[in-house]
Coordinates of N, CA and C in Angstrom, one line a residue:
M1325 N -16.4 -2.7 -2.9 CA -15.5 -2.4 -4.1 C -14.8 -3.7 -4.5
A1326 N -14.8 -4.0 -5.7 CA -14.2 -5.2 -6.3 C -12.7 -5.1 -6.2
L1327 N -12.1 -6.3 -5.9 CA -10.6 -6.4 -5.9 C -10.1 -6.3 -7.3
A1328 N -8.9 -5.6 -7.4 CA -8.3 -5.4 -8.8 C -8.0 -6.7 -9.4
K1329 N -8.1 -6.8 -10.7 CA -7.8 -8.1 -11.4 C -6.4 -8.5 -11.2
G1330 N -5.5 -7.5 -11.2 CA -4.1 -7.8 -11.0 C -3.8 -8.5 -9.6
L1331 N -4.5 -8.0 -8.6 CA -4.3 -8.6 -7.3 C -4.9 -10.0 -7.2
L1332 N -6.0 -10.1 -7.8 CA -6.7 -11.5 -7.9 C -5.7 -12.5 -8.6
S1333 N -5.1 -12.0 -9.7 CA -4.2 -12.9 -10.4 C -3.0 -13.3 -9.6
K1334 N -2.5 -12.3 -8.8 CA -1.4 -12.5 -7.9 C -1.7 -13.6 -6.9
I1335 N -2.9 -13.5 -6.3 CA -3.4 -14.5 -5.3 C -3.5 -15.9 -5.9
H1336 N -4.0 -16.0 -7.1 CA -4.1 -17.3 -7.8 C -2.8 -17.9 -8.2
I1337 N -1.9 -17.0 -8.6 CA -0.5 -17.5 -8.9 C 0.2 -18.0 -7.7
A1338 N 0.0 -17.2 -6.6 CA 0.7 -17.6 -5.3 C 0.1 -19.0 -4.9
R1339 N -1.2 -19.1 -5.0 CA -1.8 -20.4 -4.6 C -1.2 -21.6 -5.4
Q1340 N -1.1 -21.3 -6.7 CA -0.5 -22.4 -7.5 C 0.9 -22.7 -7.2
Q1341 N 1.7 -21.6 -6.9 CA 3.1 -21.8 -6.6 C 3.3 -22.6 -5.3
V1342 N 2.4 -22.4 -4.3 CA 2.6 -23.1 -3.1 C 1.9 -24.5 -3.1
E1343 N 1.3 -24.8 -4.4 CA 0.7 -26.1 -4.7 C -0.5 -26.4 -3.7
M1344 N -1.3 -25.4 -3.5 CA -2.4 -25.5 -2.6 C -3.6 -26.0 -3.4
D1345 N -4.2 -27.1 -3.0 CA -5.4 -27.6 -3.6 C -6.6 -26.6 -3.5
E1346 N -7.5 -26.6 -4.5 CA -8.6 -25.7 -4.5 C -9.4 -25.8 -3.2
D1347 N -9.7 -27.0 -2.8 CA -10.6 -27.1 -1.6 C -9.9 -26.6 -0.3
V1348 N -8.5 -26.8 -0.2 CA -7.8 -26.3 0.9 C -7.8 -24.7 0.8
Y1349 N -7.6 -24.2 -0.4 CA -7.6 -22.8 -0.6 C -9.0 -22.2 -0.2
R1350 N -10.1 -22.8 -0.6 CA -11.4 -22.3 -0.2 C -11.6 -22.3 1.3
Q1351 N -11.1 -23.4 1.9 CA -11.2 -23.5 3.4 C -10.4 -22.4 4.1
K1352 N -9.2 -22.1 3.5 CA -8.4 -21.0 4.1 C -9.1 -19.7 4.0
L1353 N -9.7 -19.4 2.8 CA -10.5 -18.2 2.7 C -11.6 -18.1 3.7
Q1354 N -12.3 -19.2 3.9 CA -13.4 -19.3 4.9 C -12.9 -19.1 6.3
D1355 N -11.8 -19.8 6.7 CA -11.2 -19.7 8.0 C -10.7 -18.3 8.3
M1356 N -9.9 -17.7 7.4 CA -9.3 -16.5 7.6 C -10.2 -15.3 7.5
F1357 N -11.2 -15.3 6.6 CA -12.0 -14.1 6.3 C -13.5 -14.3 6.3
G1358 N -13.9 -15.6 6.4 CA -15.3 -15.9 6.3 C -15.9 -15.6 4.8
K1359 N -15.0 -15.8 3.8 CA -15.3 -15.5 2.4 C -15.2 -16.8 1.7
K1360 N -16.0 -16.9 0.6 CA -15.9 -18.1 -0.3 C -15.0 -17.9 -1.5
S1361 N -14.7 -16.6 -1.8 CA -14.0 -16.3 -3.0 C -13.0 -15.1 -2.7
A1362 N -11.9 -15.1 -3.4 CA -10.9 -14.0 -3.2 C -11.4 -12.7 -3.7
K1363 N -12.4 -12.8 -4.7 CA -12.9 -11.6 -5.3 C -13.7 -10.8 -4.3
D1364 N -14.1 -11.4 -3.2 CA -14.9 -10.8 -2.1 C -14.1 -10.2 -1.0
L1365 N -12.7 -10.3 -1.1 CA -11.8 -9.8 -0.1 C -11.7 -8.3 -0.2
S1366 N -11.4 -7.7 0.9 CA -11.0 -6.3 0.9 C -9.5 -6.2 0.5
L1367 N -9.0 -5.0 0.3 CA -7.6 -4.9 -0.1 C -6.8 -5.4 1.1
R1368 N -7.1 -5.0 2.3 CA -6.4 -5.4 3.5 C -6.4 -6.9 3.6
Q1369 N -7.5 -7.6 3.4 CA -7.6 -9.0 3.5 C -6.7 -9.7 2.4
A1370 N -6.8 -9.2 1.2 CA -6.0 -9.7 0.1 C -4.5 -9.6 0.4
E1371 N -4.1 -8.5 1.0 CA -2.7 -8.4 1.4 C -2.3 -9.4 2.5
R1372 N -3.2 -9.6 3.5 CA -3.0 -10.6 4.5 C -2.9 -12.0 3.9
L1373 N -3.7 -12.3 2.9 CA -3.7 -13.6 2.3 C -2.3 -13.8 1.5
L1374 N -1.9 -12.8 0.9 CA -0.6 -12.9 0.2 C 0.6 -13.1 1.2
E1375 N 0.5 -12.4 2.4 CA 1.5 -12.6 3.4 C 1.4 -14.1 3.9
E1376 N 0.2 -14.7 4.0 CA 0.1 -16.1 4.4 C 0.8 -17.0 3.3
F1377 N 0.6 -16.6 2.0 CA 1.2 -17.4 1.0 C 2.7 -17.3 1.0
K1378 N 3.2 -16.1 1.4 CA 4.7 -15.9 1.6 C 5.2 -16.8 2.7
R1379 N 4.4 -16.9 3.8 CA 4.8 -17.7 4.9 C 4.8 -19.2 4.5
L1380 N 4.0 -19.6 3.5 CA 3.9 -20.9 3.1 C 4.9 -21.2 2.0
G1381 N 5.7 -20.2 1.6 CA 6.8 -20.5 0.7 C 6.7 -19.8 -0.7
W1382 N 5.7 -19.0 -0.9 CA 5.5 -18.2 -2.2 C 6.6 -17.2 -2.2
K1383 N 7.3 -17.1 -3.4 CA 8.3 -16.0 -3.6 C 7.8 -15.1 -4.7
P1384 N 7.3 -14.0 -4.4 CA 6.8 -13.1 -5.4 C 8.0 -12.6 -6.3
K1385 N 7.8 -12.3 -7.5 CA 8.8 -11.8 -8.4 C 9.2 -10.4 -7.9
P1386 N 10.5 -10.1 -7.8 CA 10.9 -8.8 -7.4 C 10.4 -7.7 -8.4
S1387 N 10.0 -6.6 -7.9 CA 9.5 -5.5 -8.8 C 10.7 -4.9 -9.5
K1388 N 10.5 -4.3 -10.6 CA 11.5 -3.6 -11.4 C 11.5 -2.1 -11.0
R1389 N 12.0 -1.8 -9.7 CA 11.9 -0.5 -9.2 C 12.8 0.4 -10.0
A1390 N 13.9 -0.1 -10.5 CA 14.9 0.8 -11.2 C 14.4 1.1 -12.6
A1391 N 13.4 0.4 -13.1 CA 12.8 0.7 -14.5 C 12.4 2.1 -14.5
G1392 N 12.8 2.8 -15.6 CA 12.5 4.2 -15.8 C 13.3 5.2 -15.0
K1393 N 14.4 4.7 -14.4 CA 15.3 5.7 -13.7 C 15.8 6.7 -14.7
P1394 N 15.8 8.0 -14.3 CA 16.2 9.0 -15.2 C 17.6 8.8 -15.8
H1395 N 17.7 9.0 -17.1 CA 19.0 8.8 -17.7 C 20.1 9.8 -17.2
N1396 N 19.6 10.9 -16.8 CA 20.5 12.0 -16.3 C 20.5 12.0 -14.8
F1397 N 20.3 10.9 -14.1 CA 20.2 10.8 -12.7 C 21.3 11.6 -12.0
S1398 N 22.5 11.4 -12.4 CA 23.7 12.0 -11.7 C 23.7 13.5 -11.9
K1399 N 23.0 14.0 -12.9 CA 23.0 15.5 -13.2 C 21.9 16.2 -12.5
L1400 N 21.0 15.4 -11.9 CA 19.8 16.1 -11.3 C 20.2 16.5 -9.9
P1401 N 19.4 17.5 -9.3 CA 19.7 17.9 -7.9 C 19.7 16.8 -7.0
A1402 N 20.4 17.0 -5.9 CA 20.7 15.9 -4.9 C 19.4 15.3 -4.4
E1403 N 18.3 16.0 -4.4 CA 17.0 15.5 -3.9 C 16.6 14.2 -4.7
I1404 N 17.1 14.1 -5.9 CA 16.7 12.9 -6.7 C 17.1 11.6 -6.0
E1405 N 18.1 11.6 -5.2 CA 18.5 10.4 -4.5 C 17.5 10.1 -3.4
V1406 N 16.9 11.1 -2.8 CA 15.9 10.9 -1.8 C 14.6 10.4 -2.5
I1407 N 14.3 11.0 -3.6 CA 13.2 10.5 -4.4 C 13.3 9.0 -4.7
E1408 N 14.5 8.6 -5.1 CA 14.8 7.2 -5.4 C 14.6 6.3 -4.2
A1409 N 15.0 6.8 -3.0 CA 14.9 6.1 -1.8 C 13.4 5.9 -1.4
Q1410 N 12.6 7.0 -1.6 CA 11.2 6.9 -1.3 C 10.5 6.0 -2.2
L1411 N 10.8 6.0 -3.5 CA 10.2 5.1 -4.4 C 10.5 3.7 -4.1
T1412 N 11.7 3.4 -3.7 CA 12.2 2.1 -3.3 C 11.4 1.6 -2.1
E1413 N 11.3 2.5 -1.1 CA 10.7 2.1 0.2 C 9.2 1.8 0.0
M1414 N 8.6 2.6 -0.9 CA 7.1 2.3 -1.2 C 6.9 1.3 -2.3
R1415 N 8.0 0.8 -2.9 CA 8.0 -0.2 -4.0 C 7.2 0.4 -5.2
L1416 N 7.5 1.6 -5.5 CA 6.9 2.2 -6.7 C 7.9 2.4 -7.8
P1417 N 7.5 2.4 -9.0 CA 8.4 2.6 -10.2 C 8.7 4.1 -10.4
W1418 N 9.7 4.4 -11.1 CA 10.0 5.8 -11.5 C 8.8 6.4 -12.2
S1419 N 8.0 5.7 -12.9 CA 6.9 6.2 -13.6 C 5.9 6.9 -12.6
Y1420 N 5.9 6.5 -11.4 CA 5.0 7.2 -10.4 C 5.5 8.6 -10.2
A1421 N 6.8 8.8 -10.0 CA 7.4 10.2 -9.9 C 7.1 11.0 -11.2
D1422 N 7.3 10.3 -12.3 CA 7.0 11.0 -13.6 C 5.6 11.5 -13.6
K1423 N 4.6 10.7 -13.1 CA 3.2 11.1 -13.1 C 3.0 12.3 -12.2
I1424 N 3.7 12.3 -11.1 CA 3.6 13.5 -10.2 C 4.1 14.7 -11.0
A1425 N 5.3 14.6 -11.6 CA 5.8 15.7 -12.4 C 4.9 16.2 -13.5
K1426 N 4.2 15.3 -14.1 CA 3.3 15.6 -15.2 C 2.1 16.3 -14.6
Q1427 N 1.6 15.8 -13.5 CA 0.4 16.4 -12.8 C 0.7 17.8 -12.3
M1428 N 1.8 17.9 -11.6 CA 2.1 19.2 -11.0 C 2.6 20.3 -12.0
F1429 N 3.4 19.9 -12.9 CA 4.1 20.9 -13.8 C 3.9 20.7 -15.3
G1430 N 3.1 19.7 -15.7 CA 2.9 19.4 -17.1 C 4.2 18.9 -17.8
V1431 N 5.1 18.4 -17.0 CA 6.4 17.9 -17.5 C 6.3 16.3 -17.4
A1432 N 6.6 15.7 -18.5 CA 6.3 14.2 -18.6 C 7.3 13.4 -17.8
K1433 N 8.5 13.8 -17.5 CA 9.5 13.0 -16.8 C 10.2 13.8 -15.8
V1434 N 10.5 13.2 -14.6 CA 11.3 13.8 -13.6 C 12.7 14.2 -14.2
A1435 N 13.2 13.4 -15.1 CA 14.5 13.7 -15.7 C 14.5 15.1 -16.3
W1436 N 13.4 15.6 -16.8 CA 13.4 16.9 -17.5 C 13.3 18.0 -16.5
L1437 N 13.3 17.8 -15.2 CA 13.3 18.8 -14.2 C 14.7 19.2 -13.8
A1438 N 15.8 18.8 -14.5 CA 17.2 19.0 -14.1 C 17.5 20.4 -13.8
K1439 N 16.9 21.4 -14.5 CA 17.3 22.8 -14.3 C 16.3 23.5 -13.4
K1440 N 15.4 22.7 -12.8 CA 14.3 23.3 -11.9 C 14.4 22.6 -10.5
P1441 N 15.4 22.9 -9.7 CA 15.5 22.2 -8.4 C 14.2 22.4 -7.5
D1442 N 13.5 23.6 -7.6 CA 12.3 23.8 -6.8 C 11.3 22.8 -7.2
Q1443 N 11.2 22.4 -8.5 CA 10.2 21.4 -9.0 C 10.6 20.0 -8.5
V1444 N 11.9 19.7 -8.5 CA 12.3 18.4 -8.0 C 11.9 18.3 -6.5
K1445 N 12.1 19.4 -5.7 CA 11.8 19.4 -4.3 C 10.2 19.3 -4.1
A1446 N 9.5 19.8 -5.0 CA 8.0 19.7 -5.0 C 7.6 18.2 -5.2
V1447 N 8.2 17.5 -6.1 CA 8.0 16.1 -6.4 C 8.3 15.3 -5.1
L1448 N 9.5 15.7 -4.5 CA 9.9 15.0 -3.3 C 8.9 15.2 -2.2
A1449 N 8.3 16.4 -2.1 CA 7.3 16.7 -1.1 C 6.1 15.9 -1.3
A1450 N 5.7 15.8 -2.6 CA 4.5 15.0 -2.9 C 4.7 13.5 -2.5
L1451 N 5.9 13.0 -2.8 CA 6.2 11.6 -2.4 C 6.2 11.5 -0.9
H1452 N 6.6 12.5 -0.2 CA 6.6 12.4 1.3 C 5.2 12.3 1.8
V1453 N 4.3 13.1 1.2 CA 2.9 13.0 1.6 C 2.3 11.6 1.3
E1454 N 2.7 11.0 0.2 CA 2.2 9.7 -0.2 C 2.8 8.7 0.9
Q1455 N 4.0 8.9 1.2 CA 4.7 8.0 2.2 C 4.0 8.1 3.5
E1456 N 3.6 9.3 3.9 CA 2.9 9.5 5.2 C 1.6 8.9 5.2
K1457 N 0.8 9.0 4.1 CA -0.5 8.4 4.0 C -0.3 6.8 4.1
R1458 N 0.6 6.3 3.5 CA 0.8 4.8 3.6 C 1.2 4.4 5.0
H1459 N 2.0 5.2 5.7 CA 2.4 4.8 7.0 C 1.2 5.0 8.0
L1460 N 0.4 6.0 7.8 CA -0.8 6.2 8.6 C -1.8 5.0 8.4
L1461 N -2.0 4.6 7.1 CA -2.9 3.5 6.8 C -2.4 2.2 7.4
A1462 N -1.1 2.0 7.3 CA -0.5 0.8 7.9 C -0.7 0.8 9.5
E1463 N -0.6 2.0 10.1 CA -0.9 2.1 11.5 C -2.3 1.8 11.8
V1464 N -3.3 2.3 11.0 CA -4.7 2.0 11.2 C -4.9 0.5 11.1
D1465 N -4.3 -0.1 10.1 CA -4.4 -1.6 10.0 C -3.8 -2.3 11.2
R1466 N -2.7 -1.9 11.7 CA -2.0 -2.5 12.8 C -2.9 -2.4 14.1
L1467 N -3.4 -1.2 14.3 CA -4.3 -1.0 15.5 C -5.6 -1.8 15.4
C1468 N -6.1 -1.9 14.2 CA -7.3 -2.7 14.0 C -7.1 -4.1 14.3
Q1469 N -5.9 -4.6 13.9 CA -5.6 -6.0 14.2 C -5.4 -6.2 15.7
R1470 N -4.8 -5.2 16.4 CA -4.6 -5.3 17.8 C -5.9 -5.3 18.6
L1471 N -6.9 -4.5 18.0 CA -8.2 -4.4 18.7 C -9.1 -5.5 18.3
G1472 N -8.7 -6.3 17.3 CA -9.5 -7.4 16.8 C -10.8 -7.0 16.0
I1473 N -10.6 -5.9 15.3 CA -11.7 -5.4 14.5 C -11.3 -5.3 13.0
E1474 N -12.3 -5.4 12.2 CA -12.0 -5.5 10.7 C -12.2 -4.1 10.1
H1475 N -13.0 -3.3 10.7 CA -13.3 -1.9 10.1 C -13.0 -0.9 11.1
P1476 N -12.2 0.1 10.8 CA -11.7 1.1 11.8 C -12.9 1.9 12.4
E1477 N -14.0 2.1 11.6 CA -15.1 2.9 12.1 C -15.7 2.3 13.3
Q1478 N -15.5 0.9 13.5 CA -16.1 0.3 14.7 C -15.5 0.8 16.0
A1479 N -14.2 1.1 16.0 CA -13.6 1.6 17.2 C -13.7 3.1 17.3
A1480 N -13.9 3.8 16.1 CA -14.0 5.2 16.1 C -15.4 5.8 16.4
G1481 N -16.3 4.8 16.6 CA -17.7 5.2 16.9 C -18.4 5.9 15.7
L1482 N -18.1 5.5 14.5 CA -18.7 6.0 13.3 C -19.6 5.0 12.6
D1483 N -20.6 5.5 11.9 CA -21.4 4.6 11.1 C -20.6 4.1 9.9
Q1484 N -20.0 5.0 9.3 CA -19.1 4.7 8.1 C -18.2 5.8 7.8
L1485 N -17.1 5.5 7.2 CA -16.1 6.5 6.8 C -16.4 7.0 5.4
P1486 N -16.1 8.3 5.1 CA -16.4 8.8 3.8 C -15.6 8.1 2.7
K1487 N -16.1 8.1 1.5 CA -15.5 7.5 0.4 C -14.1 8.0 0.2
G1488 N -13.1 7.2 0.0 CA -11.8 7.6 -0.2 C -11.0 8.0 1.0
W1489 N -11.5 7.6 2.2 CA -10.9 7.9 3.4 C -9.4 7.5 3.5
Q1490 N -9.1 6.4 2.8 CA -7.7 5.8 2.9 C -6.7 6.8 2.3
R1491 N -7.1 7.8 1.5 CA -6.2 8.7 0.9 C -6.2 10.1 1.5
Q1492 N -6.9 10.3 2.6 CA -7.1 11.6 3.2 C -6.3 11.6 4.6
R1493 N -5.2 12.4 4.6 CA -4.4 12.4 5.8 C -5.1 12.9 7.1
P1494 N -6.0 13.9 7.0 CA -6.6 14.3 8.3 C -7.5 13.2 8.8
I1495 N -8.2 12.5 8.0 CA -9.0 11.3 8.4 C -8.1 10.2 9.0
L1496 N -7.0 9.9 8.3 CA -6.1 8.9 8.7 C -5.5 9.2 10.1
K1497 N -5.1 10.5 10.3 CA -4.6 10.9 11.6 C -5.6 10.8 12.7
A1498 N -6.9 11.2 12.4 CA -7.9 11.1 13.4 C -8.2 9.7 13.7
L1499 N -8.2 8.8 12.7 CA -8.4 7.4 13.0 C -7.4 6.8 13.9
V1500 N -6.1 7.1 13.6 CA -5.0 6.6 14.4 C -5.2 7.1 15.8
D1501 N -5.6 8.3 16.0 CA -5.8 8.9 17.4 C -7.0 8.1 18.1
A1502 N -8.1 7.9 17.3 CA -9.3 7.3 17.9 C -9.0 5.8 18.2
L1503 N -8.2 5.1 17.3 CA -7.9 3.7 17.5 C -6.9 3.6 18.7
N1504 N -6.0 4.5 18.8 CA -5.0 4.5 19.9 C -5.8 4.6 21.2
A1505 N -6.8 5.6 21.2 CA -7.6 5.8 22.4 C -8.4 4.5 22.8
A1506 N -9.0 3.9 21.8 CA -9.7 2.7 22.0 C -8.8 1.5 22.5
F1507 N -7.6 1.5 22.0 CA -6.7 0.5 22.5 C -6.3 0.7 23.9
E1508 N -6.0 2.0 24.2 CA -5.7 2.3 25.6 C -6.8 2.0 26.6
A1509 N -8.0 2.3 26.1 CA -9.2 2.0 27.0 C -9.4 0.5 27.2
K1510 N -9.1 -0.2 26.1 CA -9.2 -1.7 26.2 C -8.2 -2.2 27.2
E1511 N -7.0 -1.6 27.1 CA -5.9 -2.1 28.0 C -6.0 -1.6 29.4
G1512 N -7.0 -0.6 29.6 CA -7.2 -0.1 31.0 C -6.2 1.0 31.4
R1513 N -5.6 1.7 30.4 CA -4.6 2.7 30.7 C -5.2 4.0 31.1

């Protein structure tokens, strides 16, 4: 799967900001990932490369997380503050919560759910599911790094994972369990 153009742009901007020569950059791609071009990186590898650029002094522009904050924020049910905290923690804009409201209830903005506390709670629950998926995926990545493998199916004894596995909680939970077991076996526990 090709890397998103926005992520590729971010990588090239970071490289320029740390003033890394093209040949040094290409060597870094080769040394870190065995790749000749950033377009051949996986999402996980691209994120690792961006972390390397941060270590080298790149300062990404802060995201505009408050953009789109409901105008009636203080009049919404108390759960709206938890929604704001979840969006901030996941570095998502308010438009993400708006899309959930639209998908679940046909309402274009979370702000328009002011008189429907049950719907606000449902948006909150959907964000919690997204947060859990992200935490599980991060745990899969962490365990893969500790095991020294690039693809989780290597430790899980699978030929390949189904398409879209990164978004499926049951698969992510099973992977975390399998990778933990592989790590414990490796450590001789």
